[in-house]
Amino acid sequence: MQAPWLLLLLAAVSLQANGEDNPCQDYISFPDLDRRDVNYELSVGEKPLNDFFITNSGVWFGTDGYDIVTSAPPQKRCGTVYPVWIRDPLPENGEETTVTACVRIDTNTCQVSENILVRDCGNVRIYQLKSTKVDQSAYCVGLTDPTKPIPGFKVKPTVQVEAVLVGTKSEYKFRCLFSPSTSEVLHYQVLWYANVKMVYTFTPRQWSDQFLENTSLTEAILKARRFESPGFTVQCAVKASYGVGFPPGQSEMSDAKFIGIVIETPSVIVKEGEDVIVHLGLSTPFGCGTENDCSLLVNVMVESENNVCDPSAMVHSQCGVRIWKRDWQQSHSLTVTGNPTQGYSPKTAVSKLRFRVASYFIPHPFWSMYDVGEVTVQIVKDTRIFKNKVCYAYTDPHMQTTDGRKYEFHDDGVFVFYKNVDLNLEVQIQMLSCGSGHVRCPCGVAVRAGRTVFHMNRCYRSSWNINYVMCEDGKDILKVLRKGTTYQIHLPTGSYVEVEPSGRFCNVRLYPSDSDFNKTRGLCGTFTNKCEDDFQMSDGTLSTATGAEANCVQAQYHTRRYYHDFTESWRARTNLFHYNHLENLEWWTSTFYYCQCDKDDLVGQEPHPEATCSPGPGKVCVYDHRFRPPPSASRECTIMSRSRRAAAFQNEEQISREKRSPSTFNEHPEYPRPLATDTNMTEEAATLFCDKLFNNTKTILVCTHVDGIQQIISDNKENCVLDIMLTGTTDFARDALESAKSQCLQEVALNSSFHEDTTPGLPSIFDTLLEMTCTNECSGEGLCENGTCVCNANFGGEDCSIDKSIPPVVYGMIGEGYCDVAVEDCNETAIVGDYFDEFGNMRCRITLFQLSHDGVKTAQATTYTEPIVESFAEVFCGLPQHRHKRDLNSGHPGSAVASGFNVAVSNYGEVFSKEMVVILFNSQCQTCVIKDDTVLCTFTSKSCTAGAVCVDHGASHPDNPCYVCDASLSIRSWTAKYGPGCPVLDKEEEPLWIIGAVLGGLVLAAAVVCAVICYRKLRQPQKVAASPTIFDKKMKKEPKA
């Protein structure tokens, strides 16, 4: 058990604050002793022990007969990945000492270490453990004396709870019941747990008549461990040993005993105007102090007058349940009524029913202010009003309001697609030319909730920007999911926007929720289930164009018209695509509702056993399981770096120009209309083409049998024909097909009857559709299997549209390749391009280079890494650690003015894109310019660079103090200096100095040799009858030849 560490530490600190400061009397047994043993080997897939989360709060741990091992265990021993051991001798004779705890990582037995205290308490050593500093590492224990026996006694105890009288009040006492051994005299240690967390360990002792009393868990111990009211489970375990100082045997946990009130119906479903019963029950009796009987009041909590949803801001109501002790074993109930509302709600709206015990329960104070919990109440609504409801803008664009009015829209600019008049929710679309003549298409979508804004934008851009551009309300305001290139942005109300990129443009769909009924405005209309008021303009008046006032029946004869006064009125005044317009956005206001108590008696005597729950605009958390969050979840909604935020708005000048003159987009030849199969089809030929496209799609064939979908298919076929006639190409035909498939899946997902297996042995209609629906029908280069394209050998991507022999197209980098080490970590770079394949074998190729003053790049090592695919248009490549390389053998810092990387990406690890340049510079003393693949860096102050550090003229190099910065000339250099440990002059003289030093050394050595020889000759005596040496004697004994 790893999570208990923090609770144990808090508990021990609390006890010490109360004066219990003798660690030999108050220590905690090593958790998970069996797995922590040095001989226990971590198995594959097993969750490792992790002492990384221990807080350094002075808590002591120890177990009789066990010590932390003093030799390095092998890796993956002791129930963890990286075992921790002690490399110093352990204290004896009551001493306390500081030792070094080492973390074994691979072959390094002490790569990371920490000093901890160890105290010898006579029969046991205790350890003041600290965080191991390494994730998935844990302290390793072994037997202190392996010769001491371990008993085989093992028992599963039972927890007994009793409310006992302490003074005039009741308190709980918990006993750990078990039968002791009848064959051996043993010592027993009782361990107590709350919510599976160890809270107390009693020292081992022999069995006696008072054993159960002396090892009881009390409220005082629980409160010291921060368990100050009911609502938790209690367990105990018993370990047996042969005596003090002997290692204990194995143990078994008792069954968990819950202390508190059980909500027997944690969730209920109630129809509007009907009732349902919520049941509560006690798991154990409460105490009544000196009285024989008493009652416990459980209130329904309601929001305080300031309407804050924080549970701490809620107050007691006159609704609730009274529970008498004599009836504690009975089930108690409260009636919940589904409150009818004038508006409409989704299939199930959610409210919360919250219970809490009164602030003061005098007989047994432990129960005071006990927060019992919540019941989820789903109010079932009539969902027929939502059937087939969707607002969309398709390429060209063909528009449809939420109530089904169809019209054409061919204006450039930014427009309010949807807004909720009660909540700070808004969706804007930007329109640009996408074909000849007046044809316009959505190129960008901005979704806003309060001061949180998400973009999918390719307007005036070479690639898609998919990112949050503002995050000031909280991480969970918007929920972004994706499936391949299609994104869903879920609003806090349960409504969601689906964006489906198609080349440089996109299709946009909005699926409303109950919070939108009669509250929707913008190009999506009013959502009142009446067609005659759909074309309400921004000032509240209705369009005066012919046919605008038609009802839903008449509107069938007014399709494909252009209502210019209506659409122009919704041109965005606050432009979510313009950075300067975001600063004045209003904050998101929470809209979560709790159930209410309708009783308000001036003199209430008893709680009313009923409450009323109304559907509020809470989130509907039902998502299409095919859609998943982006892979880098940590990037969901965080404050972006300056470079990323600037990149999101790098075309503000163009956007401003577009707003002033909407028709200027055609002045940008780099954004031509998409070209595919040009055609001069007649309307009849286009109809035959679209009929064939739809009729050859399995998903469409199944959807034709779904009630209400036939009209959706027919509408999208009509869009397909119109696309061909307007653009002169078949480029957008598949967009209409994908739209029909998406709407069909949406309707089937909302209708639970399609989720049932109506035919034994066959899947439901919903499952069948999921299995056969693949994006773009796998582009004709693969098979659709279980909802996923299995591509032919030479193709890849979600829809098999990527030719593996062609390198991915890249347009640039976030921040345009500049990384300022003065303000950024520079440990990754984001590359933007077209349709990266997250399902392929993507690789980043990264080549480090050093840059000279004249822009020459000297290549260094090349590495290959696996990128994070943030979206189909953006990948993150991690950059390796970098340092300026010194000249070999000389210790010279080198002459590079900056370093950087050439980065390329590949979808399948073989064919790489063109290389993009990342330059690392320090803005405190440098400026750099990147043009294509060339880079030139200059200095803005009299300084040099040492890695990421600016060094002033005349200052020493931070890594080699024997060199100083010389910034006197335009070409910076490092000059060597004299001094202790620095026997050099300067860089130019250094080779001559080395040669001179070597030659001088040789001359000096020769002189010394000559001097020694001469000295010996001068000291040599004249030849006299010297005493023979051993060598001479030996030679004389040898016979002459």
CSV table of C-alpha atoms in Angstrom, one decimal, residues 492-746:
chain,number,residue,atom,x,y,z
A,492,PRO,CA,-20.0,22.7,-20.3
A,493,THR,CA,-23.7,22.3,-21.1
A,494,GLY,CA,-23.5,19.1,-23.0
A,495,SER,CA,-23.7,20.7,-26.4
A,496,TYR,CA,-20.8,20.0,-28.7
A,497,VAL,CA,-19.2,21.2,-31.9
A,498,GLU,CA,-17.9,18.8,-34.5
A,499,VAL,CA,-15.2,20.0,-36.9
A,500,GLU,CA,-14.3,18.0,-39.9
A,501,PRO,CA,-11.3,19.4,-41.9
A,502,SER,CA,-11.4,18.9,-45.6
A,503,GLY,CA,-8.2,20.1,-47.2
A,504,ARG,CA,-7.8,23.8,-46.4
A,505,PHE,CA,-11.4,24.1,-45.3
A,506,CYS,CA,-13.8,22.3,-42.9
A,507,ASN,CA,-17.4,21.3,-42.2
A,508,VAL,CA,-18.8,22.5,-38.9
A,509,ARG,CA,-21.7,20.9,-37.0
A,510,LEU,CA,-23.3,21.9,-33.7
A,511,TYR,CA,-25.4,19.4,-31.7
A,512,PRO,CA,-27.5,21.3,-29.1
A,513,SER,CA,-28.5,20.4,-25.5
A,514,ASP,CA,-31.4,21.5,-23.2
A,515,SER,CA,-29.6,24.6,-22.2
A,516,ASP,CA,-29.9,25.9,-25.8
A,517,PHE,CA,-33.7,25.6,-26.2
A,518,ASN,CA,-35.0,29.1,-27.0
A,519,LYS,CA,-31.6,30.5,-26.0
A,520,THR,CA,-29.7,30.0,-29.3
A,521,ARG,CA,-28.8,32.9,-31.6
A,522,GLY,CA,-26.5,33.4,-34.6
A,523,LEU,CA,-26.4,31.7,-37.9
A,524,CYS,CA,-27.8,28.6,-36.2
A,525,GLY,CA,-31.1,30.3,-35.6
A,526,THR,CA,-33.2,30.4,-32.4
A,527,PHE,CA,-33.9,26.7,-31.7
A,528,THR,CA,-37.6,27.1,-30.7
A,529,ASN,CA,-38.9,24.3,-32.8
A,530,LYS,CA,-40.5,27.0,-35.0
A,531,CYS,CA,-39.0,27.9,-38.4
A,532,GLU,CA,-40.6,31.3,-38.8
A,533,ASP,CA,-38.3,33.0,-36.2
A,534,ASP,CA,-35.0,31.3,-37.2
A,535,PHE,CA,-33.7,34.3,-39.1
A,536,GLN,CA,-33.6,36.5,-36.1
A,537,MET,CA,-31.0,39.2,-36.5
A,538,SER,CA,-28.5,40.4,-33.9
A,539,ASP,CA,-30.8,43.3,-32.9
A,540,GLY,CA,-33.7,41.0,-32.2
A,541,THR,CA,-35.7,41.8,-35.3
A,542,LEU,CA,-36.5,39.3,-38.0
A,543,SER,CA,-35.1,39.3,-41.5
A,544,THR,CA,-37.3,41.0,-44.1
A,545,ALA,CA,-35.9,38.9,-47.0
A,546,THR,CA,-38.5,37.0,-49.0
A,547,GLY,CA,-39.3,33.6,-47.5
A,548,ALA,CA,-37.5,34.4,-44.2
A,549,GLU,CA,-40.8,34.2,-42.2
A,550,ALA,CA,-41.9,30.8,-43.6
A,551,ASN,CA,-43.0,28.1,-41.2
A,552,CYS,CA,-41.4,24.7,-41.2
A,553,VAL,CA,-43.9,23.4,-43.9
A,554,GLN,CA,-43.5,26.4,-46.1
A,555,ALA,CA,-39.7,26.5,-45.6
A,556,GLN,CA,-39.5,23.3,-47.8
A,557,TYR,CA,-40.1,25.6,-50.8
A,558,HIS,CA,-37.7,28.3,-49.7
A,559,THR,CA,-34.4,26.3,-49.5
A,560,ARG,CA,-31.1,27.4,-50.8
A,561,ARG,CA,-31.9,31.1,-50.6
A,562,TYR,CA,-29.6,33.8,-49.5
A,563,TYR,CA,-30.7,36.0,-46.5
A,564,HIS,CA,-28.0,38.7,-46.6
A,565,ASP,CA,-29.5,41.0,-43.9
A,566,PHE,CA,-29.6,38.1,-41.5
A,567,THR,CA,-26.1,36.8,-42.1
A,568,GLU,CA,-24.5,40.2,-42.2
A,569,SER,CA,-26.1,41.1,-38.9
A,570,TRP,CA,-24.1,38.3,-37.3
A,571,ARG,CA,-20.7,39.5,-38.6
A,572,ALA,CA,-18.6,39.2,-35.4
A,573,ARG,CA,-18.0,42.5,-33.6
A,574,THR,CA,-15.9,40.7,-31.0
A,575,ASN,CA,-13.6,38.6,-33.2
A,576,LEU,CA,-12.4,35.5,-31.5
A,577,PHE,CA,-9.8,35.1,-34.2
A,578,HIS,CA,-8.2,38.5,-33.2
A,579,TYR,CA,-6.0,38.5,-30.1
A,580,ASN,CA,-6.8,42.0,-29.1
A,581,HIS,CA,-10.5,41.2,-28.9
A,582,LEU,CA,-10.1,38.5,-26.3
A,583,GLU,CA,-9.1,40.6,-23.4
A,584,ASN,CA,-12.6,41.9,-22.8
A,585,LEU,CA,-14.3,38.5,-22.7
A,586,GLU,CA,-16.4,37.8,-19.6
A,587,TRP,CA,-15.6,34.9,-17.3
A,588,TRP,CA,-17.4,31.6,-17.3
A,589,THR,CA,-20.0,31.2,-14.5
A,590,SER,CA,-20.6,27.8,-13.0
A,591,THR,CA,-24.1,26.5,-13.6
A,592,PHE,CA,-24.3,23.3,-11.5
A,593,TYR,CA,-27.6,22.7,-9.7
A,594,TYR,CA,-28.3,20.9,-6.4
A,595,CYS,CA,-31.7,19.5,-5.5
A,596,GLN,CA,-33.8,21.9,-3.4
A,597,CYS,CA,-36.1,21.7,-0.4
A,598,ASP,CA,-39.5,23.3,-1.0
A,599,LYS,CA,-40.5,23.4,2.7
A,600,ASP,CA,-40.1,26.7,4.5
A,601,ASP,CA,-42.2,26.5,7.7
A,602,LEU,CA,-41.6,29.3,10.1
A,603,VAL,CA,-41.8,26.9,13.1
A,604,GLY,CA,-40.7,23.6,11.7
A,605,GLN,CA,-40.7,20.7,14.2
A,606,GLU,CA,-39.6,17.7,12.1
A,607,PRO,CA,-37.7,17.2,8.9
A,608,HIS,CA,-39.8,16.8,5.7
A,609,PRO,CA,-38.9,13.5,4.1
A,610,GLU,CA,-39.0,14.8,0.5
A,611,ALA,CA,-37.0,17.0,-1.9
A,612,THR,CA,-37.5,18.5,-5.4
A,613,CYS,CA,-34.9,18.0,-8.2
A,614,SER,CA,-34.9,20.1,-11.3
A,615,PRO,CA,-32.8,19.7,-14.4
A,616,GLY,CA,-30.0,22.2,-14.5
A,617,PRO,CA,-27.5,22.9,-17.3
A,618,GLY,CA,-25.0,20.4,-15.9
A,619,LYS,CA,-22.6,18.5,-18.2
A,620,VAL,CA,-23.8,15.5,-20.1
A,621,CYS,CA,-20.8,13.2,-20.0
A,622,VAL,CA,-21.8,10.8,-22.8
A,623,TYR,CA,-19.2,10.8,-25.5
A,624,ASP,CA,-18.6,8.8,-28.7
A,625,HIS,CA,-16.1,6.2,-27.6
A,626,ARG,CA,-14.3,6.5,-31.0
A,627,PHE,CA,-13.2,10.0,-30.0
A,628,ARG,CA,-10.2,10.3,-27.6
A,629,PRO,CA,-8.4,13.2,-26.0
A,630,PRO,CA,-5.3,14.4,-27.8
A,631,PRO,CA,-2.2,12.3,-26.7
A,632,SER,CA,-0.6,15.1,-24.7
A,633,ALA,CA,-3.3,15.5,-22.1
A,634,SER,CA,-1.1,17.8,-20.1
A,635,ARG,CA,-1.5,20.4,-22.9
A,636,GLU,CA,-5.3,20.4,-22.6
A,637,CYS,CA,-5.8,23.9,-21.4
A,638,THR,CA,-2.8,25.6,-20.0
A,639,ILE,CA,-1.4,29.1,-20.3
A,640,MET,CA,0.7,29.0,-23.5
A,641,SER,CA,4.2,30.2,-23.9
A,642,ARG,CA,4.6,33.5,-25.6
A,643,SER,CA,5.8,31.9,-28.8
A,644,ARG,CA,2.8,29.5,-29.1
A,645,ARG,CA,0.3,32.3,-28.4
A,646,ALA,CA,2.0,34.6,-30.9
A,647,ALA,CA,1.9,31.7,-33.5
A,648,ALA,CA,-1.8,31.3,-33.0
A,649,PHE,CA,-2.3,34.9,-34.0
A,650,GLN,CA,0.6,35.4,-36.3
A,651,ASN,CA,-1.7,36.7,-39.1
A,652,GLU,CA,-3.6,39.4,-37.2
A,653,GLU,CA,-2.6,42.0,-39.7
A,654,GLN,CA,-4.1,39.9,-42.5
A,655,ILE,CA,-7.2,39.2,-40.4
A,656,SER,CA,-7.7,42.9,-39.7
A,657,ARG,CA,-7.3,43.7,-43.4
A,658,GLU,CA,-9.8,40.9,-44.2
A,659,LYS,CA,-12.3,42.5,-41.7
A,660,ARG,CA,-12.0,45.9,-43.4
A,661,SER,CA,-12.2,44.5,-46.9
A,662,PRO,CA,-13.8,41.0,-47.0
A,663,SER,CA,-13.1,40.5,-50.7
A,664,THR,CA,-9.3,40.8,-50.5
A,665,PHE,CA,-8.7,37.1,-49.9
A,666,ASN,CA,-8.2,36.5,-53.6
A,667,GLU,CA,-5.2,38.8,-53.4
A,668,HIS,CA,-3.3,35.9,-51.7
A,669,PRO,CA,-2.2,33.5,-54.5
A,670,GLU,CA,-0.6,31.2,-52.0
A,671,TYR,CA,-4.0,30.0,-51.0
A,672,PRO,CA,-5.6,28.8,-54.2
A,673,ARG,CA,-8.9,27.0,-54.3
A,674,PRO,CA,-8.5,23.2,-54.1
A,675,LEU,CA,-8.2,21.6,-57.5
A,676,ALA,CA,-9.2,18.0,-58.2
A,677,THR,CA,-11.4,16.6,-60.9
A,678,ASP,CA,-12.8,19.5,-62.9
A,679,THR,CA,-16.1,18.6,-64.4
A,680,ASN,CA,-18.7,20.1,-66.6
A,681,MET,CA,-21.4,17.7,-65.2
A,682,THR,CA,-25.0,18.4,-65.8
A,683,GLU,CA,-27.3,18.4,-62.8
A,684,GLU,CA,-28.5,14.9,-63.9
A,685,ALA,CA,-25.0,13.6,-64.2
A,686,ALA,CA,-24.1,15.1,-60.8
A,687,THR,CA,-27.2,13.5,-59.3
A,688,LEU,CA,-26.2,10.1,-60.7
A,689,PHE,CA,-22.6,10.5,-59.3
A,690,CYS,CA,-23.9,11.4,-55.8
A,691,ASP,CA,-26.5,8.6,-55.8
A,692,LYS,CA,-23.7,6.1,-56.7
A,693,LEU,CA,-21.4,7.5,-54.0
A,694,PHE,CA,-24.0,7.2,-51.3
A,695,ASN,CA,-25.6,3.9,-52.4
A,696,ASN,CA,-22.2,2.1,-52.4
A,697,THR,CA,-21.5,3.0,-48.8
A,698,LYS,CA,-22.5,0.3,-46.2
A,699,THR,CA,-23.1,2.9,-43.4
A,700,ILE,CA,-25.6,4.8,-45.5
A,701,LEU,CA,-27.4,1.5,-46.5
A,702,VAL,CA,-27.9,0.7,-42.8
A,703,CYS,CA,-28.9,4.3,-41.9
A,704,THR,CA,-31.7,4.2,-44.5
A,705,HIS,CA,-33.5,1.8,-42.1
A,706,VAL,CA,-33.2,4.2,-39.1
A,707,ASP,CA,-36.3,6.3,-38.4
A,708,GLY,CA,-35.8,10.0,-39.3
A,709,ILE,CA,-32.5,9.5,-41.1
A,710,GLN,CA,-33.8,9.2,-44.6
A,711,GLN,CA,-34.4,12.9,-44.8
A,712,ILE,CA,-30.9,13.6,-43.5
A,713,ILE,CA,-29.4,11.4,-46.3
A,714,SER,CA,-31.6,13.1,-48.9
A,715,ASP,CA,-30.5,16.5,-47.7
A,716,ASN,CA,-26.8,15.6,-47.9
A,717,LYS,CA,-27.2,14.1,-51.4
A,718,GLU,CA,-28.7,17.4,-52.4
A,719,ASN,CA,-25.7,19.2,-50.9
A,720,CYS,CA,-23.4,16.8,-52.9
A,721,VAL,CA,-25.1,17.8,-56.1
A,722,LEU,CA,-25.0,21.5,-55.3
A,723,ASP,CA,-21.3,21.2,-54.5
A,724,ILE,CA,-20.5,19.8,-57.9
A,725,MET,CA,-22.6,22.4,-59.7
A,726,LEU,CA,-21.2,25.4,-57.8
A,727,THR,CA,-17.5,24.4,-57.8
A,728,GLY,CA,-17.2,22.5,-61.0
A,729,THR,CA,-15.4,19.8,-59.2
A,730,THR,CA,-16.2,16.6,-57.2
A,731,ASP,CA,-13.8,17.8,-54.4
A,732,PHE,CA,-16.5,18.3,-51.8
A,733,ALA,CA,-18.7,15.3,-52.7
A,734,ARG,CA,-17.2,13.1,-49.9
A,735,ASP,CA,-17.8,15.9,-47.4
A,736,ALA,CA,-21.5,15.5,-47.9
A,737,LEU,CA,-21.2,11.7,-47.5
A,738,GLU,CA,-19.2,12.1,-44.3
A,739,SER,CA,-21.7,14.6,-42.9
A,740,ALA,CA,-24.6,12.1,-43.5
A,741,LYS,CA,-22.7,9.3,-41.7
A,742,SER,CA,-21.9,11.6,-38.8
A,743,GLN,CA,-25.5,12.7,-38.3
A,744,CYS,CA,-26.7,9.1,-38.6
A,745,LEU,CA,-24.3,8.0,-35.9
A,746,GLN,CA,-25.4,10.9,-33.7
